[in-house]
Amino acid sequence: DGGITQSPKYLFRKEGQNVTLSCEQNLNHDAMYWYRQDPGQGLRLIYYSQIVNDFQKGDIAEGYSVSREKKESFPLTVTSAQKNPTAFYLCASSHPVGGGEDTQYFGPGTRLTVL
Amino acid sequence: KQEVTQIPAALSVPEGENLVLNCSFTDSAIYNLQWFRQDPGKGLTSLLLIQSSQREQTSGRLNASLDKSSGRSTLYIAASQPGDSATYLCAVRRNDYKLSFGAGTTVTVRA
């Protein structure tokens, strides 16, 4: 059963804590992405990775960090430097851009709330 | 910077009516455009992808058109059903390969 999994579904963080959101895919996709979704706004790109051991900042990378040690996994850490982290976080994956079939497939999301 | 706008933000129609959802973008230099569906509290599901060289794509009751020169795309859903109730987002792939999303149109189909 191929797809993208994200965990946990809900996450609560205290002020000043770092938290890590998990994203795993078994679609054999090279590219992976992290987005943030806020009410009434479109998704905004945080980080993306086109290949293992390489990643680039998206439009709103400040206060976030990522790693890409395995093709299947792209965890996102929300650090204490992120001033307004409460949001819905979505992970996606796709074949390499430019290959024609570059539809992005999304996970079910993680809702992060800062207490 | 690519700006993507979807109007209206919300739409309510009776069952059986055809739906017309609009998406506009400011920079016509796009790689492709994609329409997604999102159910409350869930991830996105891809509905249709239109390459920049194409004018439309069809899948079942769904048809999406693309007019690059005017910066517009329209998603048509024929004979709407209550199960079509969801938020529909369009996303434009820029030439730097990143996606720019609209805020979405939330559709309610009344039985």
JSON list of C-alpha atoms in Angstrom, two decimals:
[
{"chain": "A", "resi": 1, "resn": "ASP", "atom": "CA", "xyz": [0.00, 0.00, 0.00]},
{"chain": "A", "resi": 2, "resn": "GLY", "atom": "CA", "xyz": [1.98, 2.97, -1.29]},
{"chain": "A", "resi": 3, "resn": "GLY", "atom": "CA", "xyz": [1.71, 6.44, 0.12]},
{"chain": "A", "resi": 4, "resn": "ILE", "atom": "CA", "xyz": [2.97, 9.09, 2.47]},
{"chain": "A", "resi": 5, "resn": "THR", "atom": "CA", "xyz": [2.62, 8.87, 6.23]},
{"chain": "A", "resi": 6, "resn": "GLN", "atom": "CA", "xyz": [2.98, 11.70, 8.72]},
{"chain": "A", "resi": 7, "resn": "SER", "atom": "CA", "xyz": [3.16, 11.41, 12.46]},
{"chain": "A", "resi": 8, "resn": "PRO", "atom": "CA", "xyz": [1.90, 12.40, 14.87]},
{"chain": "A", "resi": 9, "resn": "LYS", "atom": "CA", "xyz": [-1.51, 13.57, 13.67]},
{"chain": "A", "resi": 10, "resn": "TYR", "atom": "CA", "xyz": [-1.74, 16.10, 16.53]},
{"chain": "A", "resi": 11, "resn": "LEU", "atom": "CA", "xyz": [1.19, 17.65, 18.39]},
{"chain": "A", "resi": 12, "resn": "PHE", "atom": "CA", "xyz": [1.25, 20.06, 21.28]},
{"chain": "A", "resi": 13, "resn": "ARG", "atom": "CA", "xyz": [4.33, 22.09, 22.08]},
{"chain": "A", "resi": 14, "resn": "LYS", "atom": "CA", "xyz": [5.22, 24.33, 24.95]},
{"chain": "A", "resi": 15, "resn": "GLU", "atom": "CA", "xyz": [6.89, 27.65, 24.32]},
{"chain": "A", "resi": 16, "resn": "GLY", "atom": "CA", "xyz": [10.66, 27.25, 23.89]},
{"chain": "A", "resi": 17, "resn": "GLN", "atom": "CA", "xyz": [10.57, 23.59, 22.89]},
{"chain": "A", "resi": 18, "resn": "ASN", "atom": "CA", "xyz": [11.82, 22.06, 19.67]},
{"chain": "A", "resi": 19, "resn": "VAL", "atom": "CA", "xyz": [9.59, 19.42, 18.09]},
{"chain": "A", "resi": 20, "resn": "THR", "atom": "CA", "xyz": [10.13, 17.07, 15.15]},
{"chain": "A", "resi": 21, "resn": "LEU", "atom": "CA", "xyz": [7.45, 16.06, 12.66]},
{"chain": "A", "resi": 22, "resn": "SER", "atom": "CA", "xyz": [7.90, 12.80, 10.82]},
{"chain": "A", "resi": 23, "resn": "CYS", "atom": "CA", "xyz": [7.30, 12.20, 7.10]},
{"chain": "A", "resi": 24, "resn": "GLU", "atom": "CA", "xyz": [7.86, 8.84, 5.40]},
{"chain": "A", "resi": 25, "resn": "GLN", "atom": "CA", "xyz": [7.07, 7.78, 1.82]},
{"chain": "A", "resi": 26, "resn": "ASN", "atom": "CA", "xyz": [7.25, 4.46, 0.01]},
{"chain": "A", "resi": 27, "resn": "LEU", "atom": "CA", "xyz": [6.50, 5.82, -3.47]},
{"chain": "A", "resi": 28, "resn": "ASN", "atom": "CA", "xyz": [10.17, 5.75, -4.48]},
{"chain": "A", "resi": 29, "resn": "HIS", "atom": "CA", "xyz": [10.05, 9.51, -5.09]},
{"chain": "A", "resi": 30, "resn": "ASP", "atom": "CA", "xyz": [13.27, 11.50, -5.13]},
{"chain": "A", "resi": 31, "resn": "ALA", "atom": "CA", "xyz": [11.73, 14.86, -4.25]},
{"chain": "A", "resi": 32, "resn": "MET", "atom": "CA", "xyz": [10.09, 15.69, -0.93]},
{"chain": "A", "resi": 33, "resn": "TYR", "atom": "CA", "xyz": [8.53, 18.90, 0.42]},
{"chain": "A", "resi": 34, "resn": "TRP", "atom": "CA", "xyz": [7.25, 20.50, 3.61]},
{"chain": "A", "resi": 35, "resn": "TYR", "atom": "CA", "xyz": [4.41, 23.02, 3.56]},
{"chain": "A", "resi": 36, "resn": "ARG", "atom": "CA", "xyz": [2.64, 25.04, 6.18]},
{"chain": "A", "resi": 37, "resn": "GLN", "atom": "CA", "xyz": [-1.10, 25.81, 5.93]},
{"chain": "A", "resi": 38, "resn": "ASP", "atom": "CA", "xyz": [-2.80, 28.58, 7.90]},
{"chain": "A", "resi": 39, "resn": "PRO", "atom": "CA", "xyz": [-6.53, 29.38, 7.84]},
{"chain": "A", "resi": 40, "resn": "GLY", "atom": "CA", "xyz": [-7.53, 31.45, 4.82]},
{"chain": "A", "resi": 41, "resn": "GLN", "atom": "CA", "xyz": [-4.10, 31.19, 3.23]},
{"chain": "A", "resi": 42, "resn": "GLY", "atom": "CA", "xyz": [-2.57, 29.02, 0.57]},
{"chain": "A", "resi": 43, "resn": "LEU", "atom": "CA", "xyz": [0.09, 26.47, 1.40]},
{"chain": "A", "resi": 44, "resn": "ARG", "atom": "CA", "xyz": [3.54, 27.96, 1.85]},
{"chain": "A", "resi": 45, "resn": "LEU", "atom": "CA", "xyz": [6.74, 26.06, 1.13]},
{"chain": "A", "resi": 46, "resn": "ILE", "atom": "CA", "xyz": [9.11, 25.62, 4.08]},
{"chain": "A", "resi": 47, "resn": "TYR", "atom": "CA", "xyz": [11.85, 23.31, 2.73]},
{"chain": "A", "resi": 48, "resn": "TYR", "atom": "CA", "xyz": [12.27, 20.93, -0.15]},
{"chain": "A", "resi": 49, "resn": "SER", "atom": "CA", "xyz": [14.70, 18.21, -1.15]},
{"chain": "A", "resi": 50, "resn": "GLN", "atom": "CA", "xyz": [15.34, 16.98, -4.68]},
{"chain": "A", "resi": 51, "resn": "ILE", "atom": "CA", "xyz": [17.69, 14.18, -3.65]},
{"chain": "A", "resi": 52, "resn": "VAL", "atom": "CA", "xyz": [19.14, 12.45, -0.61]},
{"chain": "A", "resi": 53, "resn": "ASN", "atom": "CA", "xyz": [21.60, 14.54, 1.46]},
{"chain": "A", "resi": 54, "resn": "ASP", "atom": "CA", "xyz": [20.52, 17.75, -0.26]},
{"chain": "A", "resi": 55, "resn": "PHE", "atom": "CA", "xyz": [17.78, 20.25, 0.59]},
{"chain": "A", "resi": 56, "resn": "GLN", "atom": "CA", "xyz": [16.92, 23.89, -0.07]},
{"chain": "A", "resi": 57, "resn": "LYS", "atom": "CA", "xyz": [15.03, 26.59, 1.77]},
{"chain": "A", "resi": 58, "resn": "GLY", "atom": "CA", "xyz": [11.56, 27.44, 0.59]},
{"chain": "A", "resi": 59, "resn": "ASP", "atom": "CA", "xyz": [9.71, 30.70, 1.06]},
{"chain": "A", "resi": 60, "resn": "ILE", "atom": "CA", "xyz": [9.37, 30.57, 4.89]},
{"chain": "A", "resi": 61, "resn": "ALA", "atom": "CA", "xyz": [12.33, 28.53, 6.21]},
{"chain": "A", "resi": 62, "resn": "GLU", "atom": "CA", "xyz": [13.19, 30.69, 9.24]},
{"chain": "A", "resi": 63, "resn": "GLY", "atom": "CA", "xyz": [12.73, 28.78, 12.50]},
{"chain": "A", "resi": 64, "resn": "TYR", "atom": "CA", "xyz": [12.66, 25.37, 10.80]},
{"chain": "A", "resi": 65, "resn": "SER", "atom": "CA", "xyz": [15.27, 22.73, 9.99]},
{"chain": "A", "resi": 66, "resn": "VAL", "atom": "CA", "xyz": [15.23, 19.48, 8.00]},
{"chain": "A", "resi": 67, "resn": "SER", "atom": "CA", "xyz": [17.42, 16.51, 7.14]},
{"chain": "A", "resi": 68, "resn": "ARG", "atom": "CA", "xyz": [17.36, 14.03, 4.26]},
{"chain": "A", "resi": 69, "resn": "GLU", "atom": "CA", "xyz": [19.54, 11.08, 5.22]},
{"chain": "A", "resi": 70, "resn": "LYS", "atom": "CA", "xyz": [17.29, 8.50, 3.54]},
{"chain": "A", "resi": 71, "resn": "LYS", "atom": "CA", "xyz": [15.23, 8.64, 0.37]},
{"chain": "A", "resi": 72, "resn": "GLU", "atom": "CA", "xyz": [12.10, 7.60, 2.25]},
{"chain": "A", "resi": 73, "resn": "SER", "atom": "CA", "xyz": [12.30, 10.08, 5.12]},
{"chain": "A", "resi": 74, "resn": "PHE", "atom": "CA", "xyz": [12.23, 13.87, 5.42]},
{"chain": "A", "resi": 75, "resn": "PRO", "atom": "CA", "xyz": [11.72, 14.98, 9.05]},
{"chain": "A", "resi": 76, "resn": "LEU", "atom": "CA", "xyz": [10.96, 18.61, 9.91]},
{"chain": "A", "resi": 77, "resn": "THR", "atom": "CA", "xyz": [12.07, 20.21, 13.17]},
{"chain": "A", "resi": 78, "resn": "VAL", "atom": "CA", "xyz": [10.18, 23.26, 14.39]},
{"chain": "A", "resi": 79, "resn": "THR", "atom": "CA", "xyz": [12.60, 25.15, 16.60]},
{"chain": "A", "resi": 80, "resn": "SER", "atom": "CA", "xyz": [11.97, 27.64, 19.38]},
{"chain": "A", "resi": 81, "resn": "ALA", "atom": "CA", "xyz": [13.06, 30.34, 16.93]},
{"chain": "A", "resi": 82, "resn": "GLN", "atom": "CA", "xyz": [9.80, 29.93, 15.00]},
{"chain": "A", "resi": 83, "resn": "LYS", "atom": "CA", "xyz": [7.64, 32.68, 16.48]},
{"chain": "A", "resi": 84, "resn": "ASN", "atom": "CA", "xyz": [4.24, 31.48, 15.36]},
{"chain": "A", "resi": 85, "resn": "PRO", "atom": "CA", "xyz": [4.39, 27.72, 14.84]},
{"chain": "A", "resi": 86, "resn": "THR", "atom": "CA", "xyz": [0.72, 26.86, 15.37]},
{"chain": "A", "resi": 87, "resn": "ALA", "atom": "CA", "xyz": [-0.43, 25.57, 11.96]},
{"chain": "A", "resi": 88, "resn": "PHE", "atom": "CA", "xyz": [-1.23, 22.51, 9.86]},
{"chain": "A", "resi": 89, "resn": "TYR", "atom": "CA", "xyz": [1.92, 20.97, 8.38]},
{"chain": "A", "resi": 90, "resn": "LEU", "atom": "CA", "xyz": [1.82, 18.96, 5.16]},
{"chain": "A", "resi": 91, "resn": "CYS", "atom": "CA", "xyz": [4.51, 16.78, 3.64]},
{"chain": "A", "resi": 92, "resn": "ALA", "atom": "CA", "xyz": [4.54, 15.90, -0.06]},
{"chain": "A", "resi": 93, "resn": "SER", "atom": "CA", "xyz": [6.64, 13.94, -2.51]},
{"chain": "A", "resi": 94, "resn": "SER", "atom": "CA", "xyz": [7.03, 13.70, -6.26]},
{"chain": "A", "resi": 95, "resn": "HIS", "atom": "CA", "xyz": [9.22, 12.39, -9.04]},
{"chain": "A", "resi": 96, "resn": "PRO", "atom": "CA", "xyz": [12.03, 14.76, -10.00]},
{"chain": "A", "resi": 97, "resn": "VAL", "atom": "CA", "xyz": [10.81, 18.01, -11.46]},
{"chain": "A", "resi": 98, "resn": "GLY", "atom": "CA", "xyz": [11.15, 18.17, -15.21]},
{"chain": "A", "resi": 99, "resn": "GLY", "atom": "CA", "xyz": [10.52, 14.47, -15.66]},
{"chain": "A", "resi": 100, "resn": "GLY", "atom": "CA", "xyz": [6.98, 15.07, -16.91]},
{"chain": "A", "resi": 101, "resn": "GLU", "atom": "CA", "xyz": [5.07, 13.20, -14.19]},
{"chain": "A", "resi": 102, "resn": "ASP", "atom": "CA", "xyz": [5.71, 15.57, -11.31]},
{"chain": "A", "resi": 103, "resn": "THR", "atom": "CA", "xyz": [2.35, 15.50, -9.57]},
{"chain": "A", "resi": 104, "resn": "GLN", "atom": "CA", "xyz": [2.85, 16.07, -5.86]},
{"chain": "A", "resi": 105, "resn": "TYR", "atom": "CA", "xyz": [1.34, 13.52, -3.50]},
{"chain": "A", "resi": 106, "resn": "PHE", "atom": "CA", "xyz": [0.48, 14.69, -0.01]},
{"chain": "A", "resi": 107, "resn": "GLY", "atom": "CA", "xyz": [0.43, 13.09, 3.41]},
{"chain": "A", "resi": 108, "resn": "PRO", "atom": "CA", "xyz": [-2.49, 13.46, 5.86]},
{"chain": "A", "resi": 109, "resn": "GLY", "atom": "CA", "xyz": [-0.86, 16.31, 7.78]},
{"chain": "A", "resi": 110, "resn": "THR", "atom": "CA", "xyz": [0.19, 17.12, 11.35]},
{"chain": "A", "resi": 111, "resn": "ARG", "atom": "CA", "xyz": [-1.63, 19.79, 13.35]},
{"chain": "A", "resi": 112, "resn": "LEU", "atom": "CA", "xyz": [0.81, 21.56, 15.67]},
{"chain": "A", "resi": 113, "resn": "THR", "atom": "CA", "xyz": [-0.49, 23.68, 18.52]},
{"chain": "A", "resi": 114, "resn": "VAL", "atom": "CA", "xyz": [1.66, 25.78, 20.82]},
{"chain": "A", "resi": 115, "resn": "LEU", "atom": "CA", "xyz": [0.35, 25.91, 24.38]},
{"chain": "B", "resi": 1, "resn": "LYS", "atom": "CA", "xyz": [6.57, 36.92, -7.25]},
{"chain": "B", "resi": 2, "resn": "GLN", "atom": "CA", "xyz": [3.77, 34.64, -8.37]},
{"chain": "B", "resi": 3, "resn": "GLU", "atom": "CA", "xyz": [0.40, 35.45, -6.74]},
{"chain": "B", "resi": 4, "resn": "VAL", "atom": "CA", "xyz": [-2.45, 32.95, -7.01]},
{"chain": "B", "resi": 5, "resn": "THR", "atom": "CA", "xyz": [-6.02, 34.03, -6.26]},
{"chain": "B", "resi": 6, "resn": "GLN", "atom": "CA", "xyz": [-9.18, 31.96, -5.96]},
{"chain": "B", "resi": 7, "resn": "ILE", "atom": "CA", "xyz": [-12.55, 33.67, -5.94]},
{"chain": "B", "resi": 8, "resn": "PRO", "atom": "CA", "xyz": [-15.00, 33.10, -4.35]},
{"chain": "B", "resi": 9, "resn": "ALA", "atom": "CA", "xyz": [-13.62, 31.86, -1.04]},
{"chain": "B", "resi": 10, "resn": "ALA", "atom": "CA", "xyz": [-16.80, 29.86, -0.44]},
{"chain": "B", "resi": 11, "resn": "LEU", "atom": "CA", "xyz": [-19.64, 28.56, -2.58]},
{"chain": "B", "resi": 12, "resn": "SER", "atom": "CA", "xyz": [-22.92, 26.76, -1.76]},
{"chain": "B", "resi": 13, "resn": "VAL", "atom": "CA", "xyz": [-25.01, 25.07, -4.44]},
{"chain": "B", "resi": 14, "resn": "PRO", "atom": "CA", "xyz": [-27.93, 22.61, -4.59]},
{"chain": "B", "resi": 15, "resn": "GLU", "atom": "CA", "xyz": [-27.20, 19.05, -5.63]},
{"chain": "B", "resi": 16, "resn": "GLY", "atom": "CA", "xyz": [-27.14, 18.58, -9.41]},
{"chain": "B", "resi": 17, "resn": "GLU", "atom": "CA", "xyz": [-25.94, 22.07, -10.24]},
{"chain": "B", "resi": 18, "resn": "ASN", "atom": "CA", "xyz": [-22.70, 22.50, -12.19]},
{"chain": "B", "resi": 19, "resn": "LEU", "atom": "CA", "xyz": [-19.79, 24.02, -10.28]},
{"chain": "B", "resi": 20, "resn": "VAL", "atom": "CA", "xyz": [-17.41, 26.61, -11.72]},
{"chain": "B", "resi": 21, "resn": "LEU", "atom": "CA", "xyz": [-14.28, 27.40, -9.70]},
{"chain": "B", "resi": 22, "resn": "ASN", "atom": "CA", "xyz": [-11.87, 30.12, -10.72]},
{"chain": "B", "resi": 23, "resn": "CYS", "atom": "CA", "xyz": [-8.13, 30.51, -10.29]},
{"chain": "B", "resi": 24, "resn": "SER", "atom": "CA", "xyz": [-6.03, 33.46, -11.46]},
{"chain": "B", "resi": 25, "resn": "PHE", "atom": "CA", "xyz": [-2.27, 33.95, -11.38]},
{"chain": "B", "resi": 26, "resn": "THR", "atom": "CA", "xyz": [-0.10, 36.99, -11.98]},
{"chain": "B", "resi": 27, "resn": "ASP", "atom": "CA", "xyz": [2.90, 35.55, -13.86]},
{"chain": "B", "resi": 28, "resn": "SER", "atom": "CA", "xyz": [2.09, 33.68, -17.07]},
{"chain": "B", "resi": 29, "resn": "ALA", "atom": "CA", "xyz": [5.56, 32.03, -17.18]},
{"chain": "B", "resi": 30, "resn": "ILE", "atom": "CA", "xyz": [4.40, 28.81, -15.57]},
{"chain": "B", "resi": 31, "resn": "TYR", "atom": "CA", "xyz": [5.51, 25.21, -15.90]},
{"chain": "B", "resi": 32, "resn": "ASN", "atom": "CA", "xyz": [2.11, 23.65, -15.11]},
{"chain": "B", "resi": 33, "resn": "LEU", "atom": "CA", "xyz": [-1.05, 24.14, -13.04]},
{"chain": "B", "resi": 34, "resn": "GLN", "atom": "CA", "xyz": [-2.62, 21.62, -10.71]},
{"chain": "B", "resi": 35, "resn": "TRP", "atom": "CA", "xyz": [-6.01, 21.38, -9.02]},
{"chain": "B", "resi": 36, "resn": "PHE", "atom": "CA", "xyz": [-6.30, 19.68, -5.63]},
{"chain": "B", "resi": 37, "resn": "ARG", "atom": "CA", "xyz": [-9.13, 18.66, -3.32]},
{"chain": "B", "resi": 38, "resn": "GLN", "atom": "CA", "xyz": [-8.81, 18.91, 0.47]},
{"chain": "B", "resi": 39, "resn": "ASP", "atom": "CA", "xyz": [-11.29, 17.46, 2.95]},
{"chain": "B", "resi": 40, "resn": "PRO", "atom": "CA", "xyz": [-11.43, 19.05, 6.44]},
{"chain": "B", "resi": 41, "resn": "GLY", "atom": "CA", "xyz": [-8.34, 18.20, 8.50]},
{"chain": "B", "resi": 42, "resn": "LYS", "atom": "CA", "xyz": [-6.86, 16.07, 5.71]},
{"chain": "B", "resi": 43, "resn": "GLY", "atom": "CA", "xyz": [-4.09, 16.24, 3.17]},
{"chain": "B", "resi": 44, "resn": "LEU", "atom": "CA", "xyz": [-4.47, 17.23, -0.49]},
{"chain": "B", "resi": 45, "resn": "THR", "atom": "CA", "xyz": [-5.54, 14.92, -3.29]},
{"chain": "B", "resi": 46, "resn": "SER", "atom": "CA", "xyz": [-4.50, 15.76, -6.83]},
{"chain": "B", "resi": 47, "resn": "LEU", "atom": "CA", "xyz": [-7.44, 16.06, -9.24]},
{"chain": "B", "resi": 48, "resn": "LEU", "atom": "CA", "xyz": [-5.99, 17.34, -12.51]},
{"chain": "B", "resi": 49, "resn": "LEU", "atom": "CA", "xyz": [-2.63, 18.59, -13.78]},
{"chain": "B", "resi": 50, "resn": "ILE", "atom": "CA", "xyz": [-2.42, 20.77, -16.89]},
{"chain": "B", "resi": 51, "resn": "GLN", "atom": "CA", "xyz": [0.95, 21.28, -18.55]},
{"chain": "B", "resi": 52, "resn": "SER", "atom": "CA", "xyz": [1.69, 24.80, -19.77]},
{"chain": "B", "resi": 53, "resn": "SER", "atom": "CA", "xyz": [1.36, 23.65, -23.40]},
{"chain": "B", "resi": 54, "resn": "GLN", "atom": "CA", "xyz": [-2.15, 22.24, -22.83]},
{"chain": "B", "resi": 55, "resn": "ARG", "atom": "CA", "xyz": [-5.50, 24.05, -22.85]},
{"chain": "B", "resi": 56, "resn": "GLU", "atom": "CA", "xyz": [-7.55, 21.60, -20.80]},
{"chain": "B", "resi": 57, "resn": "GLN", "atom": "CA", "xyz": [-7.67, 18.29, -18.98]},
{"chain": "B", "resi": 58, "resn": "THR", "atom": "CA", "xyz": [-10.67, 16.07, -18.22]},
{"chain": "B", "resi": 59, "resn": "SER", "atom": "CA", "xyz": [-11.31, 13.33, -15.69]},
{"chain": "B", "resi": 60, "resn": "GLY", "atom": "CA", "xyz": [-14.83, 12.00, -15.30]},
{"chain": "B", "resi": 61, "resn": "ARG", "atom": "CA", "xyz": [-17.11, 14.86, -14.21]},
{"chain": "B", "resi": 62, "resn": "LEU", "atom": "CA", "xyz": [-14.14, 17.20, -13.84]},
{"chain": "B", "resi": 63, "resn": "ASN", "atom": "CA", "xyz": [-12.77, 19.48, -16.53]},
{"chain": "B", "resi": 64, "resn": "ALA", "atom": "CA", "xyz": [-10.04, 22.07, -16.07]},
{"chain": "B", "resi": 65, "resn": "SER", "atom": "CA", "xyz": [-9.06, 24.73, -18.58]},
{"chain": "B", "resi": 66, "resn": "LEU", "atom": "CA", "xyz": [-5.93, 26.86, -18.74]},
{"chain": "B", "resi": 67, "resn": "ASP", "atom": "CA", "xyz": [-5.46, 30.23, -20.42]},
{"chain": "B", "resi": 68, "resn": "LYS", "atom": "CA", "xyz": [-1.85, 31.19, -19.76]},
{"chain": "B", "resi": 69, "resn": "SER", "atom": "CA", "xyz": [-1.99, 34.50, -21.59]},
{"chain": "B", "resi": 70, "resn": "SER", "atom": "CA", "xyz": [-4.77, 35.81, -19.36]},
{"chain": "B", "resi": 71, "resn": "GLY", "atom": "CA", "xyz": [-3.45, 34.05, -16.23]},
{"chain": "B", "resi": 72, "resn": "ARG", "atom": "CA", "xyz": [-6.59, 32.02, -15.59]},
{"chain": "B", "resi": 73, "resn": "SER", "atom": "CA", "xyz": [-7.72, 28.48, -14.97]},
{"chain": "B", "resi": 74, "resn": "THR", "atom": "CA", "xyz": [-11.24, 27.20, -14.40]},
{"chain": "B", "resi": 75, "resn": "LEU", "atom": "CA", "xyz": [-12.32, 23.93, -12.82]},
{"chain": "B", "resi": 76, "resn": "TYR", "atom": "CA", "xyz": [-15.76, 22.67, -13.88]},
{"chain": "B", "resi": 77, "resn": "ILE", "atom": "CA", "xyz": [-17.52, 19.96, -11.91]},
{"chain": "B", "resi": 78, "resn": "ALA", "atom": "CA", "xyz": [-20.62, 18.64, -13.65]},
{"chain": "B", "resi": 79, "resn": "ALA", "atom": "CA", "xyz": [-23.78, 17.52, -11.84]},
{"chain": "B", "resi": 80, "resn": "SER", "atom": "CA", "xyz": [-22.49, 18.20, -8.33]},
{"chain": "B", "resi": 81, "resn": "GLN", "atom": "CA", "xyz": [-23.10, 15.73, -5.51]},
{"chain": "B", "resi": 82, "resn": "PRO", "atom": "CA", "xyz": [-22.91, 16.14, -1.70]},
{"chain": "B", "resi": 83, "resn": "GLY", "atom": "CA", "xyz": [-19.69, 14.11, -1.81]},
{"chain": "B", "resi": 84, "resn": "ASP", "atom": "CA", "xyz": [-18.10, 16.94, -3.82]},
{"chain": "B", "resi": 85, "resn": "SER", "atom": "CA", "xyz": [-18.22, 19.15, -0.72]},
{"chain": "B", "resi": 86, "resn": "ALA", "atom": "CA", "xyz": [-14.60, 20.05, 0.06]},
{"chain": "B", "resi": 87, "resn": "THR", "atom": "CA", "xyz": [-12.04, 22.80, -0.41]},
{"chain": "B", "resi": 88, "resn": "TYR", "atom": "CA", "xyz": [-10.53, 23.02, -3.89]},
{"chain": "B", "resi": 89, "resn": "LEU", "atom": "CA", "xyz": [-7.06, 24.52, -4.31]},
{"chain": "B", "resi": 90, "resn": "CYS", "atom": "CA", "xyz": [-5.16, 25.44, -7.41]},
{"chain": "B", "resi": 91, "resn": "ALA", "atom": "CA", "xyz": [-1.38, 25.54, -7.53]},
{"chain": "B", "resi": 92, "resn": "VAL", "atom": "CA", "xyz": [0.94, 26.93, -10.16]},
{"chain": "B", "resi": 93, "resn": "ARG", "atom": "CA", "xyz": [4.37, 25.45, -10.70]},
{"chain": "B", "resi": 94, "resn": "ARG", "atom": "CA", "xyz": [6.78, 28.27, -11.33]},
{"chain": "B", "resi": 95, "resn": "ASN", "atom": "CA", "xyz": [9.79, 27.99, -13.58]},
{"chain": "B", "resi": 96, "resn": "ASP", "atom": "CA", "xyz": [11.96, 27.58, -10.47]},
{"chain": "B", "resi": 97, "resn": "TYR", "atom": "CA", "xyz": [9.88, 24.42, -9.99]},
{"chain": "B", "resi": 98, "resn": "LYS", "atom": "CA", "xyz": [8.26, 25.55, -6.73]},
{"chain": "B", "resi": 99, "resn": "LEU", "atom": "CA", "xyz": [4.47, 25.50, -6.31]},
{"chain": "B", "resi": 100, "resn": "SER", "atom": "CA", "xyz": [2.48, 28.64, -5.50]},
{"chain": "B", "resi": 101, "resn": "PHE", "atom": "CA", "xyz": [-0.95, 27.88, -3.99]},
{"chain": "B", "resi": 102, "resn": "GLY", "atom": "CA", "xyz": [-4.20, 29.78, -3.89]},
{"chain": "B", "resi": 103, "resn": "ALA", "atom": "CA", "xyz": [-6.12, 29.93, -0.61]},
{"chain": "B", "resi": 104, "resn": "GLY", "atom": "CA", "xyz": [-8.86, 27.68, -1.98]},
{"chain": "B", "resi": 105, "resn": "THR", "atom": "CA", "xyz": [-12.60, 27.72, -2.59]},
{"chain": "B", "resi": 106, "resn": "THR", "atom": "CA", "xyz": [-14.71, 25.86, -0.03]},
{"chain": "B", "resi": 107, "resn": "VAL", "atom": "CA", "xyz": [-17.65, 24.18, -1.73]},
{"chain": "B", "resi": 108, "resn": "THR", "atom": "CA", "xyz": [-20.82, 22.96, -0.05]},
{"chain": "B", "resi": 109, "resn": "VAL", "atom": "CA", "xyz": [-23.28, 20.90, -2.10]},
{"chain": "B", "resi": 110, "resn": "ARG", "atom": "CA", "xyz": [-26.72, 20.82, -0.46]},
{"chain": "B", "resi": 111, "resn": "ALA", "atom": "CA", "xyz": [-28.77, 17.62, -0.75]}
]
